[in-house]
XYZ file of C-alpha atoms in Angstrom:
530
model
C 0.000 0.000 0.000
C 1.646 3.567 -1.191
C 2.168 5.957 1.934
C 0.662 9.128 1.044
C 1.289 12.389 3.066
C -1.181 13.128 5.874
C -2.150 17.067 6.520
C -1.769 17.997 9.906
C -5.109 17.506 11.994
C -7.619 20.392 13.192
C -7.352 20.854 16.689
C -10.763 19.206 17.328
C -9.267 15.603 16.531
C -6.247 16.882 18.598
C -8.159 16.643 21.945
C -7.486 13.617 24.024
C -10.345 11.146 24.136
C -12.992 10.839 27.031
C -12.782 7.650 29.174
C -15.343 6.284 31.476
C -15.250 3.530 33.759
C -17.838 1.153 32.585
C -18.878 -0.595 35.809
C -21.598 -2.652 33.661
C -20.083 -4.300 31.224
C -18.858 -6.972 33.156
C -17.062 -10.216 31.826
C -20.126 -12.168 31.825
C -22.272 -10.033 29.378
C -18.959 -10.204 26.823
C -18.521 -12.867 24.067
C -15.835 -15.357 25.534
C -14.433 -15.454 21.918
C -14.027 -11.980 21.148
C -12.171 -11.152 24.622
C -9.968 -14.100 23.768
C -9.029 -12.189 20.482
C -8.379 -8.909 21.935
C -6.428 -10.551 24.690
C -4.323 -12.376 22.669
C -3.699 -9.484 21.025
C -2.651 -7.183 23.724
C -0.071 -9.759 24.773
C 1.159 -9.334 21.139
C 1.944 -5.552 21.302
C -1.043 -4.666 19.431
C -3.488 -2.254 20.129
C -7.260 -3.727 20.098
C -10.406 -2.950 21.223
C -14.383 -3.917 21.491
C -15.581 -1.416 18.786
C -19.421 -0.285 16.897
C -22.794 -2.112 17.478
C -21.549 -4.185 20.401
C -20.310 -1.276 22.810
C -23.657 0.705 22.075
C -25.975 -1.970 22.569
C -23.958 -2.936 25.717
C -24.571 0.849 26.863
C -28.656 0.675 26.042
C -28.731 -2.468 28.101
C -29.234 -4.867 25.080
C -27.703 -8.023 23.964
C -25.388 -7.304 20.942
C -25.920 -9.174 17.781
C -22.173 -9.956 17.151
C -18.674 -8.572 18.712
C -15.959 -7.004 16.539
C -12.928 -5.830 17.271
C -10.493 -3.166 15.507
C -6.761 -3.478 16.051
C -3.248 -1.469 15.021
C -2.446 -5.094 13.577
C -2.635 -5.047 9.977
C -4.385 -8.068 8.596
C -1.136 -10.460 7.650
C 0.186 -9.547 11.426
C -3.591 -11.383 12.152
C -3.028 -14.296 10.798
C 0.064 -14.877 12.154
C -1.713 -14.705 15.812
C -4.350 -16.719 15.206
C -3.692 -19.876 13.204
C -7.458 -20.275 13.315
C -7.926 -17.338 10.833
C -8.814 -16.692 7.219
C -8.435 -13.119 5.527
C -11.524 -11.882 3.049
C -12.463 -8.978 1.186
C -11.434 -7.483 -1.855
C -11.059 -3.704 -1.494
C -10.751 -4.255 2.422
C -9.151 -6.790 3.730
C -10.766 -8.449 7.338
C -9.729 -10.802 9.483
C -12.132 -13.563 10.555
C -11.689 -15.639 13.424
C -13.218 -18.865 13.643
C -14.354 -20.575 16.742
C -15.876 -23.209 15.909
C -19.261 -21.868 14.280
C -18.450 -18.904 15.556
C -16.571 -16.016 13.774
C -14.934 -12.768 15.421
C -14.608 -9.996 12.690
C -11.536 -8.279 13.518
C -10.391 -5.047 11.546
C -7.057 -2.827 11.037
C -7.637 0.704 12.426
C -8.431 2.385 9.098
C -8.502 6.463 8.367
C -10.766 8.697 5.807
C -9.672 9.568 2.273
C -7.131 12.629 3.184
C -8.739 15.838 0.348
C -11.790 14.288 -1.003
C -13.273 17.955 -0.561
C -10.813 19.970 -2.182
C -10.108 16.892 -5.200
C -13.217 16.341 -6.553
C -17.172 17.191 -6.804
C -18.325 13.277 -5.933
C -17.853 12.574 -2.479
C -18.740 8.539 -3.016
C -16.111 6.869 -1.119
C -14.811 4.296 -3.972
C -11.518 3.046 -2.081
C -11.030 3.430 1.274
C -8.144 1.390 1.929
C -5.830 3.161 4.167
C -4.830 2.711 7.726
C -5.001 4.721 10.351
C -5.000 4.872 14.300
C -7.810 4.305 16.888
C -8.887 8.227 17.013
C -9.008 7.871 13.239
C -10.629 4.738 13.006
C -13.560 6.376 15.577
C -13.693 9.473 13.296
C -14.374 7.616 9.839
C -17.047 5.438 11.173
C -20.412 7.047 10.277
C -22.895 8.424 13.784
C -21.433 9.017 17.065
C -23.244 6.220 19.048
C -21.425 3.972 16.975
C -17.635 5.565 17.684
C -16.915 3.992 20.708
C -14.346 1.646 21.943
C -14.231 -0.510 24.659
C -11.045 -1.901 26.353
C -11.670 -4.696 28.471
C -8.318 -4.812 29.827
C -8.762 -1.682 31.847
C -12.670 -1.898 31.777
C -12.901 2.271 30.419
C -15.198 3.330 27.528
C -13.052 5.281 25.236
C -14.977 7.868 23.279
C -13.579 10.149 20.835
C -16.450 11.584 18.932
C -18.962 12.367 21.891
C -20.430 8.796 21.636
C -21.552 8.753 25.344
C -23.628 12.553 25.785
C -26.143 11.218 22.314
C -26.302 7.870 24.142
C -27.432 9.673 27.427
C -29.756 12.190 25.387
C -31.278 10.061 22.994
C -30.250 12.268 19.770
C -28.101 10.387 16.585
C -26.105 12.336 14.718
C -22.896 12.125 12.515
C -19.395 12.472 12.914
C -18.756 15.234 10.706
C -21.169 17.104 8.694
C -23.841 15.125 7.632
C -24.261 16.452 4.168
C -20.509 15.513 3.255
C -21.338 11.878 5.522
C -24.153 10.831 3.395
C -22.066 11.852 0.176
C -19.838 9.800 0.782
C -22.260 6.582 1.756
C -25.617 7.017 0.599
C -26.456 3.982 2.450
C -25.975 5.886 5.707
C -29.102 6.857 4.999
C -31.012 4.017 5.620
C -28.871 3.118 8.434
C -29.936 5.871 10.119
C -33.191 5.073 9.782
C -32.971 2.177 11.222
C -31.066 3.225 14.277
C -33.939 5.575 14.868
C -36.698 3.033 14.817
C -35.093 0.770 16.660
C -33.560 2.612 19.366
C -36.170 5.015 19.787
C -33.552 8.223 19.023
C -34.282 11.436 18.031
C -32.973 12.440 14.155
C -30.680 15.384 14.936
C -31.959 18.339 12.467
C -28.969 18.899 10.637
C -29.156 15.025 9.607
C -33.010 14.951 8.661
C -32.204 17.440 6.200
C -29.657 16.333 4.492
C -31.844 12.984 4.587
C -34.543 14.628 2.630
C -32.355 16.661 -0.014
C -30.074 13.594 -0.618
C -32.225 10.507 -0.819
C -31.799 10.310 -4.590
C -28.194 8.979 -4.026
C -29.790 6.014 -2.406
C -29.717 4.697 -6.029
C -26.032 5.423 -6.156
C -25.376 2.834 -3.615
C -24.631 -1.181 -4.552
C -27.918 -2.947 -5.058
C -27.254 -6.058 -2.847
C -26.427 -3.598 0.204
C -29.524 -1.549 -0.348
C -31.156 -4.543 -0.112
C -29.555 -5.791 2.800
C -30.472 -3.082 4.462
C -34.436 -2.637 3.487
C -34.270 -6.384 5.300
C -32.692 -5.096 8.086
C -35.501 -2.368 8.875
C -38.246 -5.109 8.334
C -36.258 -7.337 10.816
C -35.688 -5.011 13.247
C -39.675 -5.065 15.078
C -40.035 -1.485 13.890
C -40.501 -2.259 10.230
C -43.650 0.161 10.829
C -42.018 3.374 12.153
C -39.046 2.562 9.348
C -41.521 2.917 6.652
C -43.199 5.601 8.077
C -39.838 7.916 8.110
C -38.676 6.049 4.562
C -41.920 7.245 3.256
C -41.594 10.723 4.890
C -37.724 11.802 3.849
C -39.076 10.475 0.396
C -36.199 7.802 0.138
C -39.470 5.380 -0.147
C -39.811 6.440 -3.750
C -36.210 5.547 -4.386
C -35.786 2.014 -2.996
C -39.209 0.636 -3.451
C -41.179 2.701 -5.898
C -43.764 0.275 -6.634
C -44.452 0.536 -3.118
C -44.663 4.727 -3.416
C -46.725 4.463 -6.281
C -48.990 2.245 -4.836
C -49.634 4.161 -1.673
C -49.727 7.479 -4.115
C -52.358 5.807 -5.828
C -54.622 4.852 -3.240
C -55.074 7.898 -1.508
C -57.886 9.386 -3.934
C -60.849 6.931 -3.002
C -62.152 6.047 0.961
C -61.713 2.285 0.092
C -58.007 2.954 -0.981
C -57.171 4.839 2.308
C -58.146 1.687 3.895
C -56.371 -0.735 1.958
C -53.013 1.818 2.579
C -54.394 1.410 6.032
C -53.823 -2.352 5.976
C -50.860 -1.704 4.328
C -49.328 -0.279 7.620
C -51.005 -2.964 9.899
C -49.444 -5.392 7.646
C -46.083 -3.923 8.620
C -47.238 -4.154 12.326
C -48.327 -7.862 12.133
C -44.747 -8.710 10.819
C -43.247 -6.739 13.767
C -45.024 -8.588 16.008
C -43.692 -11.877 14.329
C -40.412 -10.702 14.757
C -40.776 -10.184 18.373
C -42.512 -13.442 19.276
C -40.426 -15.884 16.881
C -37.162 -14.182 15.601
C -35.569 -13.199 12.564
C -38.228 -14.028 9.693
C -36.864 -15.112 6.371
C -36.136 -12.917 3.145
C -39.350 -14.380 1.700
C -41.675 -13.711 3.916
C -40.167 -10.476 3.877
C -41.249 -9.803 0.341
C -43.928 -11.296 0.512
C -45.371 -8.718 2.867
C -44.622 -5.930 1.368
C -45.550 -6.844 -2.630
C -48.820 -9.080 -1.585
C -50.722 -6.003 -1.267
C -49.708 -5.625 -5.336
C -50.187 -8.725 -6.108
C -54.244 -8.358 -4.589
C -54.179 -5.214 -7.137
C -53.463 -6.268 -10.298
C -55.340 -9.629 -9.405
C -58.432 -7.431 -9.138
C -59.623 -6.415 -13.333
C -61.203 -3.343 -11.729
C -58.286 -1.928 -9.950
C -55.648 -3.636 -12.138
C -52.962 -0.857 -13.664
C -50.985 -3.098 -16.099
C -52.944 -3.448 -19.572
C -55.083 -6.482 -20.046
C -57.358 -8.751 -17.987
C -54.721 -10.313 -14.320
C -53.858 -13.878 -16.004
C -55.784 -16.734 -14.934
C -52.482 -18.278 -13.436
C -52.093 -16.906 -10.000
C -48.170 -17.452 -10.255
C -47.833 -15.049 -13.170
C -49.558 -12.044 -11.311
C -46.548 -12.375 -8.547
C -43.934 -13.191 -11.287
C -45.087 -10.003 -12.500
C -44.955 -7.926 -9.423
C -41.370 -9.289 -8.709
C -39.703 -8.872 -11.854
C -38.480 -5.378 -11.838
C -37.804 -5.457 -8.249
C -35.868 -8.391 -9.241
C -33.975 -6.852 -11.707
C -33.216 -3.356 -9.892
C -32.449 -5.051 -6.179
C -30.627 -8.222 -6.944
C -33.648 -10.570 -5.236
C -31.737 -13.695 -5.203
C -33.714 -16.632 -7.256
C -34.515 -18.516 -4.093
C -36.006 -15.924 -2.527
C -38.040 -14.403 -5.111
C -39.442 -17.878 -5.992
C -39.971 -18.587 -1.801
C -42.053 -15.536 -1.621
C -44.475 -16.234 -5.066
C -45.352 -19.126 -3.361
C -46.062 -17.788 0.060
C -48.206 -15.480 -2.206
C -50.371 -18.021 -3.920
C -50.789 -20.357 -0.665
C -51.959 -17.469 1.008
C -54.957 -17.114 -1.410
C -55.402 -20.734 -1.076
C -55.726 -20.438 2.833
C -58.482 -17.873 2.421
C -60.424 -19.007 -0.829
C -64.025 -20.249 -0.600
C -64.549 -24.080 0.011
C -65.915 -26.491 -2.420
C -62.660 -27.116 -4.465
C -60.477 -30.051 -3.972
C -57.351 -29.757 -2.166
C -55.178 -31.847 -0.167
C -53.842 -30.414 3.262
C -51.712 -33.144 4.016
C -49.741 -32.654 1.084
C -49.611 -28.857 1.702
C -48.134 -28.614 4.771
C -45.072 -31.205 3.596
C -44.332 -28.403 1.626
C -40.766 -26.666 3.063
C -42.673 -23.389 2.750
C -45.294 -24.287 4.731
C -44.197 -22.674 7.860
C -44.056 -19.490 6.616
C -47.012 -19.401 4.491
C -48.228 -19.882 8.022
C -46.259 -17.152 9.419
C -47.746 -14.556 6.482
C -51.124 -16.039 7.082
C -50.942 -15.099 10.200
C -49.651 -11.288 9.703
C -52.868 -11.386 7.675
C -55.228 -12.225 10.472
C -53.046 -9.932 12.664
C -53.661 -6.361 9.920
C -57.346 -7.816 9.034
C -58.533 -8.722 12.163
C -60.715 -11.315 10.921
C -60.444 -15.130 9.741
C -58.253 -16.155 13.031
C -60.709 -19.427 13.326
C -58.462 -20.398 9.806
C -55.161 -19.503 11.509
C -56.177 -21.606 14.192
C -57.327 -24.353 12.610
C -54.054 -24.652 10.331
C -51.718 -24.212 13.399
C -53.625 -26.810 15.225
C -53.299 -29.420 12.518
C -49.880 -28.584 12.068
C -49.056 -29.129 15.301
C -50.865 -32.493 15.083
C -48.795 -33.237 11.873
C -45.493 -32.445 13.668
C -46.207 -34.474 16.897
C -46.904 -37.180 14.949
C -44.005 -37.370 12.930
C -45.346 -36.899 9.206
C -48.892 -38.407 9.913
C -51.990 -37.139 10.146
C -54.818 -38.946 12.147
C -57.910 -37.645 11.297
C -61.497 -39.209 12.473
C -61.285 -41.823 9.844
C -61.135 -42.274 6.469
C -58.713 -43.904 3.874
C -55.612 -41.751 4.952
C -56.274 -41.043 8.439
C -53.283 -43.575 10.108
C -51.172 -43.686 6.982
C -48.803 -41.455 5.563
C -48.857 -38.964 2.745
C -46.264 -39.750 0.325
C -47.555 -37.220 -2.333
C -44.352 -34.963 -2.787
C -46.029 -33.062 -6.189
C -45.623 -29.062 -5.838
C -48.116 -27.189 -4.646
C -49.073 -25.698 -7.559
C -50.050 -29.349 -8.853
C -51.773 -30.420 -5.958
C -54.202 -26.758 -5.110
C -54.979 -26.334 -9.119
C -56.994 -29.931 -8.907
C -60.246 -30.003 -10.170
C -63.089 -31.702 -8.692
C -63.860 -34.974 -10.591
C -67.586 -35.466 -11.038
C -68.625 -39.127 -10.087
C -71.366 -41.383 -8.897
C -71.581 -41.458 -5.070
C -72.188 -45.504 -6.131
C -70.542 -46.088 -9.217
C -72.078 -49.400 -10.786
C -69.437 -52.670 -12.164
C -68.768 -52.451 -15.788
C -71.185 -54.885 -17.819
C -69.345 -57.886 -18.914
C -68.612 -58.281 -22.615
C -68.105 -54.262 -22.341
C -65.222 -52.598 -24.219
C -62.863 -52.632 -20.677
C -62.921 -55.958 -20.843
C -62.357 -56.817 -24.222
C -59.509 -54.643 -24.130
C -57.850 -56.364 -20.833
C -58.335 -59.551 -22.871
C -56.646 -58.384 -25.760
C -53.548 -57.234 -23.402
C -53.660 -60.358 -21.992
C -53.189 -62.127 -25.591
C -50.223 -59.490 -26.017
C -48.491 -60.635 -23.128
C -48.984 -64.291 -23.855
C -50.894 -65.101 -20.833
C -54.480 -66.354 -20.869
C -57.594 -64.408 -21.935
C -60.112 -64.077 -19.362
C -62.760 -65.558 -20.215
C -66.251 -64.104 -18.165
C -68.366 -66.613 -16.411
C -71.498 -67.502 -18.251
C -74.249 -70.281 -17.618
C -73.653 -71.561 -21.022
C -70.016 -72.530 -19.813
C -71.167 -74.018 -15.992
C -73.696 -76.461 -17.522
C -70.848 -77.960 -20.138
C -68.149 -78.261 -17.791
C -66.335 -81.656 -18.237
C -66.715 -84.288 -15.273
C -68.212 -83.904 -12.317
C -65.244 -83.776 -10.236
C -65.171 -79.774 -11.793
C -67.320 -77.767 -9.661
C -68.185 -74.267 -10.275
C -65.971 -72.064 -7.769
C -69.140 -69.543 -6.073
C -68.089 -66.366 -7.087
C -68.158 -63.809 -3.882
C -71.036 -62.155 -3.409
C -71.550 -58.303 -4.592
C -71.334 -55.661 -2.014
C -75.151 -54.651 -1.237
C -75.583 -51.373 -3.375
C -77.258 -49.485 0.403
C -73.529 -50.100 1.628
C -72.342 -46.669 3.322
C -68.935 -44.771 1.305
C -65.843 -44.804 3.333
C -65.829 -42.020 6.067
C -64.098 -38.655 4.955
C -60.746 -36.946 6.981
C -61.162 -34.330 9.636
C -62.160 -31.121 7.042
C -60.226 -27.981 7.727
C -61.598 -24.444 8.636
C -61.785 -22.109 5.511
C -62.683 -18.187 4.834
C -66.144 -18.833 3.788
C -66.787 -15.252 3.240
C -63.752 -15.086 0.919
C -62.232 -12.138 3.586
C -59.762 -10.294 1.703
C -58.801 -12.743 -0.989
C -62.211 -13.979 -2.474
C -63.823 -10.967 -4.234
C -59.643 -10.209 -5.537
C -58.520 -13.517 -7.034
């Protein structure tokens, strides 16, 4: 790496840091792993220190997500610590270090671009390869709460950017001024979003403006980290308030304009203030999933933001692309997701994940009468969170809970009972399913009309002369049919006629049917759309 000349520092980075004795983090609430890396460290010669996320959340009283630690030791000097350790990145190189399925991200103290003011117009940070110091390091890192070092040697909170006074007042702001910040990261922008829904902060002023004038560089930043970070907010349990303040700065329109324009669009009519009404409560049904069963999956993430599309252009009355909404279910989503697909990176698996938690939804809350095979259903690997959606549903609609219930319960059932189902009866109550078809095979069956008694094909019929032709083809015997002509000529009287069984009495009850499931009867939601 070429050494280029560093300009002598304003007097504010000149001022020596603020330590505070952080009686609260005790040993106990650290990660094992990550004090054994900063230990080992130390012993070293190097420099190292708890740094970001982890030493704020410690602060608020939370349990961090992960533990990283930035050091003076450059990334080669890593490795030759810690035999267990492997070196990625392409334009930065990191230090990982495994323990066991564990990794501890460790990082070289690294140091703004010296001049990008004065050089050039763009501010995007494109290479940011250089190494720095620990004041440095704390000075290039983006908002204040997220500058501070901890040393767990001495047990002190070492803050160089006034970290600790926006922790004790609430407020997030930037190192720096935030117009030049979110230059150089557009992404920041988001981020800071998300620290303020989930934290519960205050947006400093200075940094809500220069939100609002420079959320069109949102589209600046790499697709896959956008999306990342849209995830993040909806997997944070304040994908609500997120939105809200997306929507409000107007980065909304940039990241997810199909979402914009559908929310522009329905504020002209009553009815479409209600369905962007549901629209929220959706968001606050998935934050209560979130807080009840974890982290939800990318699909299900997608799936409840674009469902509220796919309802639209299912409907031919409030349907905006040209044409009547194909009769195929799966091609309304496909064409929901497509540019989304295209502009955000949506990986394959998780755009196909979420058409299908689309379509089962509709088939949890269409009218009864058509054929359809539970069993087979919930083998699907989607199943759970078609559920999970299903249930957001019920949670923003306040309505068809009895089907929720009714499919959790005989899920349950199908769990504890490993793969089987028993029903009250019937011809696949105590066995199990083995039908492993798609979904889409099984819920597009039609209902095959027959006779509740269906009466034995005459003999001498075509069936039978065609089983005794295939019988000649395969050189065994033809079956010949029983006939009086044939008992009264039978050779000898040591041949008997064997009694042929006797025919099941046509009053004879049909077979009991499984345990039926709960459905939307009304069609809530779904029925007068699809």
């Amino acid at each position: 790496m070429s050494e280029t000349p560093i300009p002598p520092a304003p007097p504010e980075e000149t001022e020596q840091p603020r330590r505070v004795r952080a009686e609260a983090l005790t040993p106990d609430r650290l990660d094992p792993d990550a004090l054994k890396v900063v230990q080992r460290l130390g012993r070293f010669g190097f420099e190292a220190y708890l740094v970001g996320g982890c030493v704020r959340d410690l602060l608020l009283g939370r349990s961090p997500k992960d533990f990283d630690v930035a050091t003076s030791a450059r990334p080669r000097q890593i490795k030759r610590v810690f035999r267990n350790c492997r070196i990625i990145g392409r334009r930065f190189k990191l230090a990982h270090v495994v323990f066991g399925d564990r990794v501890v991200e460790t990082a070289t103290f690294r140091r703004r671009p010296q001049g990008l003011e004065e050089e050039r117009s763009d501010l995007l940070i494109t290479d940011d390869n250089l190494f720095g110091d620990a004041a440095e390091d704390a000075r290039r890192r983006d908002f204040t709460i997220n500058g501070l070092f901890f040393d767990p040697t001495s047990g002190e909170v070492i803050d160089f950017v006034g970290g600790l006074e926006d922790l004790e007042k609430g407020m997030l702001r930037t190192i720096g001024d935030p117009w030049v910040r979110f230059r150089e990261d557009p992404v920041r922008i988001l981020r800071a979003i998300k620290f303020a829904s989930r934290l519960g902060f205050q947006l400093d002023p200075a940094i809500r403006q220069a939100m609002g004038d420079l959320a069109g560089d949102i589209a600046r930043g790499a697709p896959p980290r956008v999306l990342e970070e849209v995830y993040r907010l909806m997997r944070s349990g304040t994908s609500l308030g997120a939105f809200r303040l997306l929507r409000e700065i107007g980065a909304l329109r940039v990241v997810l304009p199909e979402i914009e324009d559908f929310l522009a669009g329905e504020e002209a009519s009553p009815e479409g203030r209600e369905r962007i009404e549901l629209f929220w409560r959706y968001l606050e049904g998935l934050d209560s999933v979130v807080h009840e069963s974890g982290e939800p999956p990318n699909s299900l993430l997608v799936a409840t933001v674009f469902v509220h599309l796919v309802r639209r252009e299912s409907d031919p009355a409030r349907r905006r692309s040209p044409g009547p909404p194909p009769q195929d279910p799966g091609q309304v989503v496909d064409d929901v997701l497509a540019p989304v697909c295209l502009r955000l990176r949506l990986s394959r698996n998780d755009a196909g994940r979420a058409r299908r938690l689309c379509i089962a939804l509709k088939k949890f809350l269409q009218r009864p009468g058509r054929r359809f095979r539970p069993n087979a259903f919930m083998r699907q690997e989607y199943f759970d969170e078609a559920l999970a959606l299903l249930r957001v549903h019920c949670t923003a609609e306040g309505s068809s809970w009895h089907v929720y219930e009714s499919w959790a319960e005989r899920r349950a059932r199908f769990d504890g009972s490993g793969g089987r189902v028993h029903g009250r009866g019937g011809a696949g109550a105590d066995e199990e399913f083995r039908d492993e078809r798609p979904i889409d095979a099984i819920v597009e069956e039609s209902p095959e009309p027959r006779p509740l008694h269906p009466a034995a094909p005459p003999h001498g019929g075509k069936r039978s002369k065609r089983r005794r032709r295939r019988g000649r083809r395969r050189g065994g015997a033809p079956h010949a049919p029983p006939s009086s002509h044939a008992a009264s000529h039978s050779p000898g009287p040591s041949h008997s006629p064997t009694p042929s069984p006797s025919p099941a009495p046509a009053s004879a009850p049909p077979p009991p049917r499984p345990e039926p499931l709960a459905r939307d009867a009304g069609g809530a939601g779904w029925g007068s759309d699809w």
